[in-house]
Coordinates of C-alpha atoms in Angstrom, one line a residue:
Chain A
X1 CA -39.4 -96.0 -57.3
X2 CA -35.8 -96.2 -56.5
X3 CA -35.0 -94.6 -59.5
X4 CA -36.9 -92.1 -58.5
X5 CA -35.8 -91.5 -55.1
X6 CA -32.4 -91.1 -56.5
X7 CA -33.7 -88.3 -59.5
X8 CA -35.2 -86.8 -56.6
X9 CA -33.1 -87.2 -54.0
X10 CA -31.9 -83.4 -54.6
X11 CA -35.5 -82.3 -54.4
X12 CA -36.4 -84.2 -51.1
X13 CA -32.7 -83.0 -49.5
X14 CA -34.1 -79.3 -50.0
X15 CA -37.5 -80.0 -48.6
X16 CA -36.1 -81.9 -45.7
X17 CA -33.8 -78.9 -45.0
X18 CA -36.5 -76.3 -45.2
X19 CA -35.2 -74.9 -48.3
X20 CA -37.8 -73.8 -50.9
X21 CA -38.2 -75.1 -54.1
X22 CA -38.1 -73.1 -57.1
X23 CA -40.3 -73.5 -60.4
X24 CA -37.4 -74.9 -62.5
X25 CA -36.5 -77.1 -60.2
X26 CA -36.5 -80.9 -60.7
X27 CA -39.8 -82.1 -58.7
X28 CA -42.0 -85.4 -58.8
X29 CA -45.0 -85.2 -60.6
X30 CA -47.2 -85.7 -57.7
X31 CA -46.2 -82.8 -55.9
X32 CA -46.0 -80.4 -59.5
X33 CA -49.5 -81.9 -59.5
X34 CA -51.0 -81.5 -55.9
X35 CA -49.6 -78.2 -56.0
X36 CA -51.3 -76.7 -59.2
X37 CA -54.5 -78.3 -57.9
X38 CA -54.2 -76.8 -54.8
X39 CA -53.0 -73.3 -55.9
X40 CA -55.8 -73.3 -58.0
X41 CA -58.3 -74.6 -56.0
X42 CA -57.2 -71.5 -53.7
X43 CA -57.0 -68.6 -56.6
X44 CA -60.7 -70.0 -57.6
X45 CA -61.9 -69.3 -54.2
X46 CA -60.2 -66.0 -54.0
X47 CA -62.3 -64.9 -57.3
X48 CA -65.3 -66.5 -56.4
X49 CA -65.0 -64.8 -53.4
X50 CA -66.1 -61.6 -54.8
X51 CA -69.3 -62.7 -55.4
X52 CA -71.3 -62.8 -52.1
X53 CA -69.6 -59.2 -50.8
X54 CA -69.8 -58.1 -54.2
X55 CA -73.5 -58.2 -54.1
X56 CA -73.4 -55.6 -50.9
X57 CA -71.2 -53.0 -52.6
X58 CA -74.4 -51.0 -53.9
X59 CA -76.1 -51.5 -50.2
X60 CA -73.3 -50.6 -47.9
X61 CA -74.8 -48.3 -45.2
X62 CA -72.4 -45.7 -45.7
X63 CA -69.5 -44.2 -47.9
X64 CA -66.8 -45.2 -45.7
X65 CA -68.5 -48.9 -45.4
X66 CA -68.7 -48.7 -49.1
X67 CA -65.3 -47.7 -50.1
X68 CA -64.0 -50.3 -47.5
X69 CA -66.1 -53.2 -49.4
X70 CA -65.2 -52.3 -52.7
X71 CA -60.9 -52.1 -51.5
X72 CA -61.4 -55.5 -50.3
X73 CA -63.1 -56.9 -52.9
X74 CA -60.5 -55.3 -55.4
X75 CA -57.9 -57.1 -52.8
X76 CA -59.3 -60.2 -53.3
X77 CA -59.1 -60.0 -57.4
X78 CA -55.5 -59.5 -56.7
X79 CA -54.9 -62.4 -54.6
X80 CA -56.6 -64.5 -57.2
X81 CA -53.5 -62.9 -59.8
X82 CA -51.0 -63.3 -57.7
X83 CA -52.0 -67.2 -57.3
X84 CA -52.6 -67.7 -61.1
X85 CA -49.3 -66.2 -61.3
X86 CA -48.4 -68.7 -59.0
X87 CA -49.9 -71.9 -60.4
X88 CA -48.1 -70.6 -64.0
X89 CA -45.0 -71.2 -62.7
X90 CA -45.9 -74.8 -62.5
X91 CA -46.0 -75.2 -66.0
X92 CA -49.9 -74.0 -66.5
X93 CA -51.6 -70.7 -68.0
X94 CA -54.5 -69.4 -66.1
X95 CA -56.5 -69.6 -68.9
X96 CA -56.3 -73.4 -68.6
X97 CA -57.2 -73.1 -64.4
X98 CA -60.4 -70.9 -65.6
X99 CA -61.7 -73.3 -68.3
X100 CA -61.1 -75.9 -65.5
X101 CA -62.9 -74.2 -62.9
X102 CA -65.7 -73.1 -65.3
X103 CA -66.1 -76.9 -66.3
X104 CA -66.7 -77.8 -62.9
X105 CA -63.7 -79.9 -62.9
X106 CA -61.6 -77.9 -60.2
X107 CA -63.2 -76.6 -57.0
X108 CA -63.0 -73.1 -55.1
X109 CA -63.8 -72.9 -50.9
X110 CA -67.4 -74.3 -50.0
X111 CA -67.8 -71.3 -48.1
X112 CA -68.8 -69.0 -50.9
X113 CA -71.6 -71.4 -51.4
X114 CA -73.4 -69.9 -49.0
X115 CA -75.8 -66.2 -49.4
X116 CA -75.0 -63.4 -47.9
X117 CA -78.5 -62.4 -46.7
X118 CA -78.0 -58.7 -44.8
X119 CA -75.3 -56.4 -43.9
X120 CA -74.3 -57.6 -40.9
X121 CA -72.8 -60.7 -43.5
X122 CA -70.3 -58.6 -44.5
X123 CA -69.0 -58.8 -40.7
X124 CA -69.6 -62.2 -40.2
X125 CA -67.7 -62.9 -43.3
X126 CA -64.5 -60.2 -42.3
X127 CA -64.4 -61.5 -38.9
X128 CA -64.9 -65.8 -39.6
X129 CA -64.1 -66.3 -43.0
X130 CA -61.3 -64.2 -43.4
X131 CA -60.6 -65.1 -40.0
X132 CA -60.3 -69.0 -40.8
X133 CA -58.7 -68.0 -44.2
X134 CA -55.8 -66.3 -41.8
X135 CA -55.5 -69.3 -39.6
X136 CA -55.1 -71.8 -42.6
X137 CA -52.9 -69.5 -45.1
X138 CA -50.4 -68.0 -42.4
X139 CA -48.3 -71.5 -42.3
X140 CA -48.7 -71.4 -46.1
X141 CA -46.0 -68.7 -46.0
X142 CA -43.5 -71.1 -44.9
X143 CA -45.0 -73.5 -47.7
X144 CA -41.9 -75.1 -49.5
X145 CA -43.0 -73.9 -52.8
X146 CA -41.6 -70.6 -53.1
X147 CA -43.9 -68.9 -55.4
X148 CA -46.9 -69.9 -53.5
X149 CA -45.0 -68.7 -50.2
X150 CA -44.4 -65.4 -51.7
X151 CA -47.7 -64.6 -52.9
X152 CA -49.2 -65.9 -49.3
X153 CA -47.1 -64.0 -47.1
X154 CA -49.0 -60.6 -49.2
X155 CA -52.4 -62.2 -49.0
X156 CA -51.7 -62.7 -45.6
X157 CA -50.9 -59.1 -45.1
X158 CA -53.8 -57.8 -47.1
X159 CA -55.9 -60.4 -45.2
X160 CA -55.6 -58.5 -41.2
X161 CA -57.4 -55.6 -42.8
X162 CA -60.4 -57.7 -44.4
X163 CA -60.8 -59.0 -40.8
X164 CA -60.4 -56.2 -38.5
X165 CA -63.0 -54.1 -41.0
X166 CA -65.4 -57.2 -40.7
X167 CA -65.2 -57.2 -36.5
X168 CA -65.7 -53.7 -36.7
X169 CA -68.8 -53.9 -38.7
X170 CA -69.9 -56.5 -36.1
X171 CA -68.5 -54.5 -32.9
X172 CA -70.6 -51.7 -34.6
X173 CA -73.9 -53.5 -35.0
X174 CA -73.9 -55.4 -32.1
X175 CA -73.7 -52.4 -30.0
X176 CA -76.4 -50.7 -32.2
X177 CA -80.2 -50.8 -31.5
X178 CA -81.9 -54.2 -30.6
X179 CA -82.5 -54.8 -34.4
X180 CA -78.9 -54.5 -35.7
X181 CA -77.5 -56.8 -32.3
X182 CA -79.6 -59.6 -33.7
X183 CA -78.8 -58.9 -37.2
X184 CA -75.1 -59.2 -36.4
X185 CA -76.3 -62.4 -34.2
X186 CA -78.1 -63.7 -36.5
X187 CA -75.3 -63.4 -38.9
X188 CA -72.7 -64.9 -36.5
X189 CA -75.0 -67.8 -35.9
X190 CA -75.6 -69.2 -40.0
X191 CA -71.7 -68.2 -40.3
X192 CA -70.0 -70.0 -37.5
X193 CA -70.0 -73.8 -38.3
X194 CA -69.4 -73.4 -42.1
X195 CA -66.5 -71.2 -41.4
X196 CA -64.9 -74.4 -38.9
X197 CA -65.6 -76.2 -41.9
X198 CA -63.6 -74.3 -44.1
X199 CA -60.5 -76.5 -42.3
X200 CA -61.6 -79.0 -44.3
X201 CA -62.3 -82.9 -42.9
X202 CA -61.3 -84.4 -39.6
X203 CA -57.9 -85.6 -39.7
X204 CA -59.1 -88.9 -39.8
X205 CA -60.8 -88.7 -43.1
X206 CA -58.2 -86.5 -44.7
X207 CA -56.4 -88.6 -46.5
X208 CA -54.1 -86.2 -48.5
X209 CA -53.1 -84.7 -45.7
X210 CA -49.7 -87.2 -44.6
X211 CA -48.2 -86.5 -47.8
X212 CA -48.8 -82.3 -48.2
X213 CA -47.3 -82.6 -44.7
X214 CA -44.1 -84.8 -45.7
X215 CA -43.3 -82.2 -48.8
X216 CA -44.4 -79.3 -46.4
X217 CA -46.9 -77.7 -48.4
X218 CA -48.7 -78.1 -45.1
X219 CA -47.3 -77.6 -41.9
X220 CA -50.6 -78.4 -39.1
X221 CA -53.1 -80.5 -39.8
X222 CA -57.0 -79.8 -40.6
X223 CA -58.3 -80.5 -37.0
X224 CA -55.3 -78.7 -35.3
X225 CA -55.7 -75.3 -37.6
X226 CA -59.6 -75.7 -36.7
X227 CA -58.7 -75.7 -33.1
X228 CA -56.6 -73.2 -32.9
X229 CA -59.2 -70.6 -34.8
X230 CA -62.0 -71.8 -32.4
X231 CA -59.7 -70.6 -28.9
X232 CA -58.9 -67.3 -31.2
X233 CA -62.4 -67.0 -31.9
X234 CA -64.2 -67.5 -28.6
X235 CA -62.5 -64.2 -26.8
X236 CA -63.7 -62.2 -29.6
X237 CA -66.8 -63.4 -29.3
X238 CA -67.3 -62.2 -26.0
X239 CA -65.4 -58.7 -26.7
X240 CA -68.1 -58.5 -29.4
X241 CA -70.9 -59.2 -26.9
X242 CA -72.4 -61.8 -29.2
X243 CA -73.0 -65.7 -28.5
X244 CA -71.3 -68.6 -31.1
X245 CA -74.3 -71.2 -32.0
X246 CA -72.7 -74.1 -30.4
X247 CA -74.1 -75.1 -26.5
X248 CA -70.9 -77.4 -26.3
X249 CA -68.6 -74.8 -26.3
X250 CA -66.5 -74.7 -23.1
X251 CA -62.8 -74.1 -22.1
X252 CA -61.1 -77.1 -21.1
X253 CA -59.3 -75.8 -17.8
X254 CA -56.9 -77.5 -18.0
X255 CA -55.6 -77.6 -21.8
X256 CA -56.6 -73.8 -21.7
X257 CA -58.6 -74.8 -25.3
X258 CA -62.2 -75.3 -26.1
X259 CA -63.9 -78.1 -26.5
X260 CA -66.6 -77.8 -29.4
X261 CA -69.2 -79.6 -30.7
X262 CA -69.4 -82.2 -33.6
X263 CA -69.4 -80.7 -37.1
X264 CA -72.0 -81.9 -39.4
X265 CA -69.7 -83.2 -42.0
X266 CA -72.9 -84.2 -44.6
X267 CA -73.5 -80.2 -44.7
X268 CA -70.1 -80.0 -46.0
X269 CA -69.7 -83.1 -48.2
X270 CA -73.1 -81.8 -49.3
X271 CA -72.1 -78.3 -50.5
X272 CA -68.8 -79.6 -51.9
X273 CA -70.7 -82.0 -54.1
X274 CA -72.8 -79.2 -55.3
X275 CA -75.7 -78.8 -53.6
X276 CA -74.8 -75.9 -51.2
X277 CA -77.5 -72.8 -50.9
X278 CA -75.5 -71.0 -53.7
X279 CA -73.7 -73.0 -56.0
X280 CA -75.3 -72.9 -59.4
X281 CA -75.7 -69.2 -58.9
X282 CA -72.2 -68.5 -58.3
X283 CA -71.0 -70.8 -61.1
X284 CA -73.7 -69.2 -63.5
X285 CA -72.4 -65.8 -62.4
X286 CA -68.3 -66.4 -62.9
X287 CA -69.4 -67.8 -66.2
X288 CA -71.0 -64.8 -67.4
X289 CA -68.7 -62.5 -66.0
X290 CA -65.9 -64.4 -68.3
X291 CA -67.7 -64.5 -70.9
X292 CA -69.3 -60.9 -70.9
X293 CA -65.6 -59.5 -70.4
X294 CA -64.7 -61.6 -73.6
X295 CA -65.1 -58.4 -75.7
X296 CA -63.0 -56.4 -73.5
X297 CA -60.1 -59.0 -73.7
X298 CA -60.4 -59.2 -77.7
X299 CA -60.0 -55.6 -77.9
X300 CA -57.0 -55.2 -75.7
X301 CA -55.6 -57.8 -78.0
X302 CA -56.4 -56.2 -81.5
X303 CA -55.3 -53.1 -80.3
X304 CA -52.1 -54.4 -79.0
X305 CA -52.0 -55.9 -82.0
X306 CA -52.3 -53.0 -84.7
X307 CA -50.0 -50.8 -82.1
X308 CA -47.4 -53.8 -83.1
X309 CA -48.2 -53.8 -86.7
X310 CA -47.0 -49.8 -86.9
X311 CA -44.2 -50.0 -84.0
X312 CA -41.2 -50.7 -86.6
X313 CA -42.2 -46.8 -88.5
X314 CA -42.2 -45.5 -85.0
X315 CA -39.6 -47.1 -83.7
X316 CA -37.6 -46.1 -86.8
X317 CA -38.3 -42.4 -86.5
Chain B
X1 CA -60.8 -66.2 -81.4
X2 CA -58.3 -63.2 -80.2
X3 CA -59.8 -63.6 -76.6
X4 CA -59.7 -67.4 -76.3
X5 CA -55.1 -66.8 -77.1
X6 CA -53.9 -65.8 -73.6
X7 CA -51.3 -62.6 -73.6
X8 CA -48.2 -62.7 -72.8
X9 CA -46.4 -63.2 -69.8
X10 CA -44.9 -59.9 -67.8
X11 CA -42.4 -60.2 -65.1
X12 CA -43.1 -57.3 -62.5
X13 CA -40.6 -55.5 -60.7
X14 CA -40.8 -52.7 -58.3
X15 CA -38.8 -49.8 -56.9
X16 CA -40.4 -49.8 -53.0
X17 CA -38.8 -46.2 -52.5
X18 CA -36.0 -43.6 -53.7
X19 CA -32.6 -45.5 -52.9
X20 CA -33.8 -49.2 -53.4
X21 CA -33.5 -51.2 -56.2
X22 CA -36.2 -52.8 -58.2
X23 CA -37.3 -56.3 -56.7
X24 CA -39.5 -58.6 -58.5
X25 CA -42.8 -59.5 -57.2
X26 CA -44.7 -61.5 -59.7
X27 CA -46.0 -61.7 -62.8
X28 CA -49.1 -60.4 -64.9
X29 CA -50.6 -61.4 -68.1
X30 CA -51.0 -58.4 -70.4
X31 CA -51.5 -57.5 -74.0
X32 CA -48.8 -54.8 -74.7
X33 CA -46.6 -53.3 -72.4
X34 CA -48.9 -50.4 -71.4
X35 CA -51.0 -52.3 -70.0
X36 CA -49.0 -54.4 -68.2
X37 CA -47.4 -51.3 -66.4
X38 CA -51.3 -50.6 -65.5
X39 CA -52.3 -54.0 -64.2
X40 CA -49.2 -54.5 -62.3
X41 CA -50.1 -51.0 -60.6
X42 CA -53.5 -52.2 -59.7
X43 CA -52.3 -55.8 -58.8
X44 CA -48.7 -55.0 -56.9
X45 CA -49.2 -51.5 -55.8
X46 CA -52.8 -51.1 -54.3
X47 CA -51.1 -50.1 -51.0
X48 CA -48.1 -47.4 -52.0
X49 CA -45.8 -50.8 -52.4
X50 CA -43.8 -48.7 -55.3
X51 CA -42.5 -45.3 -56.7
X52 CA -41.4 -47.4 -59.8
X53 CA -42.6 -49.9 -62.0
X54 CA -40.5 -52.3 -64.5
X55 CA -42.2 -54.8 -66.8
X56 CA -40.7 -56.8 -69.2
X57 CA -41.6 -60.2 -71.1
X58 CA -41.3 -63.5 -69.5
X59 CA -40.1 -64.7 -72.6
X60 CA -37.1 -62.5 -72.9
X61 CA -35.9 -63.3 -69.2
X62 CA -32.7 -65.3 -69.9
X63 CA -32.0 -67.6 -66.9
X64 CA -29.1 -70.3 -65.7
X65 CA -30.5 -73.5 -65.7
X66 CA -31.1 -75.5 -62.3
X67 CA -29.4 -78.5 -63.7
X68 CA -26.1 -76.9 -63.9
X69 CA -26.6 -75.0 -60.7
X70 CA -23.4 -76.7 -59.1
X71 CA -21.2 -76.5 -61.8
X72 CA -22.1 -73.3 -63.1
X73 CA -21.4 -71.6 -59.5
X74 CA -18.7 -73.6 -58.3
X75 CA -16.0 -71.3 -59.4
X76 CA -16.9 -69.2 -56.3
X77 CA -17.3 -71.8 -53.8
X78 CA -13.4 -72.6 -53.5
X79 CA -12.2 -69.3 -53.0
X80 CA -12.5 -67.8 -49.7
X81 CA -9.8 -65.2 -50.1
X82 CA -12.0 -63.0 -51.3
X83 CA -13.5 -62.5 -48.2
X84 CA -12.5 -60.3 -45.7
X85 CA -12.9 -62.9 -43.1
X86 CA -10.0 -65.1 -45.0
X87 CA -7.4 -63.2 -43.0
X88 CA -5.4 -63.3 -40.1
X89 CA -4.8 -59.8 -38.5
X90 CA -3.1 -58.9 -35.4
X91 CA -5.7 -58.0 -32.7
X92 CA -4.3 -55.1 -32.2
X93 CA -4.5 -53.4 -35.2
X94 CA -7.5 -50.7 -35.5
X95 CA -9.4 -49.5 -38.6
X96 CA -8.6 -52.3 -41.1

């Protein structure tokens, strides 16, 4: 231990200063470790995450809607990449993180566990989702990895337009006819408390959280990110003329925040372990899609490969 | 199996406009060099981020080492001459 806290004294000076840390930079295991799993963990979600707007692209209720659906789903196939990219610098290849993840033996968000059931889900999701994604990946940008920093602070730009497009499908709806207000309702109210979720466990059962914090991979904890998306998200609400699903909801006066009611934590610990509405689909799904795009990847190869084989004629000429 | 080896690794870089130089941004895997100019266009450019694309292979990049960081810069650190800042000049004195 001391040993180490001299080899590392370097690493912990420049995290202590705010400086970032570089990929060939000496760094404990632990934190090469938590890092990978949690860049990972992120870049899954971000490709998982095509799945449930994916499956609206062909339904979108109109050309501009559609175009919109399929530039953020493209969007979020590039924030996976740039996270891979991330991760690599840490010493793994991507194709490594997908056998992982397609093993079940690294995780993505909980969220996409869940079906997106109508339309209005693609507002829901814009608006809460992305919303929460905002909330938690913003301080992310000040992460002391620098790789992972850099590749937040363009998901996080990307990110404003996936929610604004979401509030406006809601804003939309809910000032449609009677039928699309509930939809967007309706949408709002199965949405809501898996998005607070998305913040992960109370601060009191989070027990990775003191060390992220102390190498400033994180920079605010679980309960504090969740609080500060619930005051965002409560004005919006009432802009969008639609209710949230919780009847404890109520400023506190004098803090200026809400107050909210308890989170059903075995919902979450129950999708995480698997059992959410969606999970073997969306496993089965990422599977195929790796393993139907297998042929595309082989012939990219062979045909780099025979382009090679005749370079040194061409380049000779 | 060709599709279970993983391509190589491309470092990105990107001209954002006329006058600028090229920046990195990331990196793409890629199984030739054409397509890694196409990937990093979809990837790092969905938004008019560039006017110009460089890709090269990881594996060429030739770096300094983080080990030798202090030593291998040091010659600079001691010699503030070459700043403009290093000297003395008469408050006076205009244009200099």
């Amino acid at each position: 231990m001391t040993q180490d806290l001299a080899r590392f004294a370097r690493f912990q000076a420049l995290v202590d200063g705010d400086e970032r840390i570089e990929p060939r930079d000496e760094m404990p295991e632990a934190y090469r470790k938590t890092l990978i799993r949690q860049i990972a963990q992120h870049a899954h979600s971000e490709i998982i995450g095509m799945q449930p707007e994916g499956n609206w692209i062909s339904r979108a209720p109109s050309l501009r809607r559609k175009a919109i659906l399929m530039a953020k789903v493209q969007d979020e196939a590039g924030h996976g990449l740039y996270l891979y990219s991330a991760a690599e610098t840490l010493g793994v290849d991507r194709s490594e993180l997908l056998d992982l993840l397609h093993a079940g033996r690294q995780k993505y968000s909980s969220i996409f566990n869940y079906p997106t059931l109508t339309w209005a889900d693609m507002g829901a999701i814009g608006w809460l989702v992305d919303g929460a994604a905002i909330v938690n990946q913003v301080p992310i940008t000040r992460c002391s990895y620098g790789p992972y920093a850099r590749a937040m602070v363009r998901i996080c730009k990307e990110e404003s337009f996936h929610q604004r497009q979401g509030f406006e499908i809601l804003h939309t709806l809910s000032r449609g006819t009677l039928e699309q207000h509930a939809m967007a309702q309706d949408a709002v109210d199965r949405w809501w408390w898996p998005s607070l979720m998305m913040f992960g466990p109370p601060d009191d059962q989070s027990p990775n959280t003191a060390q992220s914090m102390a190498w400033r991979i994180k920079r605010f904890s679980n309960d504090e990110l969740r609080q500060k998306f619930v005051d965002m998200s409560v004005p919006q609400a009432e802009v969008l003329g639609l209710s949230l699903p919780d009847p404890d909801l109520r400023l506190d006066e004098e803090t200026g925040r809400y107050d909210f009611g308890a989170i059903d934590w075995s919902e979450f610990f129950a999708v995480l372990q698997g059992n959410g509405p969606c999970n073997a689909a969306r496993m089965e799904h990422r599977r195929a899609a790796h393993e139907d795009g297998a042929w595309v990847r082989e012939a990219a190869t062979a045909y780099a490969e025979k382009a090679h084989a005749r370079a040194p004629a061409a380049g000779a000429a | 199996m060709t599709g279970q080896r993983e391509w190589p690794l491309w470092e990105v870089f990107i001209r954002s406009r006329r006058g600028l130089s090229h920046q990195h941004v990331g990196s793409l895997h890629a199984p030739d060099a054409e397509m890694a100019l196409r990937n990093a266009r979809d990837v790092y450019t969905r938004r008019s981020e560039g006017v110009s694309i460089w890709v090269v292979p990881a594996a060429e990049v030739v770096a300094t080492s983080p080990d030798e960081k202090d030593s291998f810069f040091d010659p600079a650190a001691d010699k503030a001459y070459r700043h403009p800042t290093f000297y003395d000049v008469p408050a006076e004195v205009r244009h200099l």
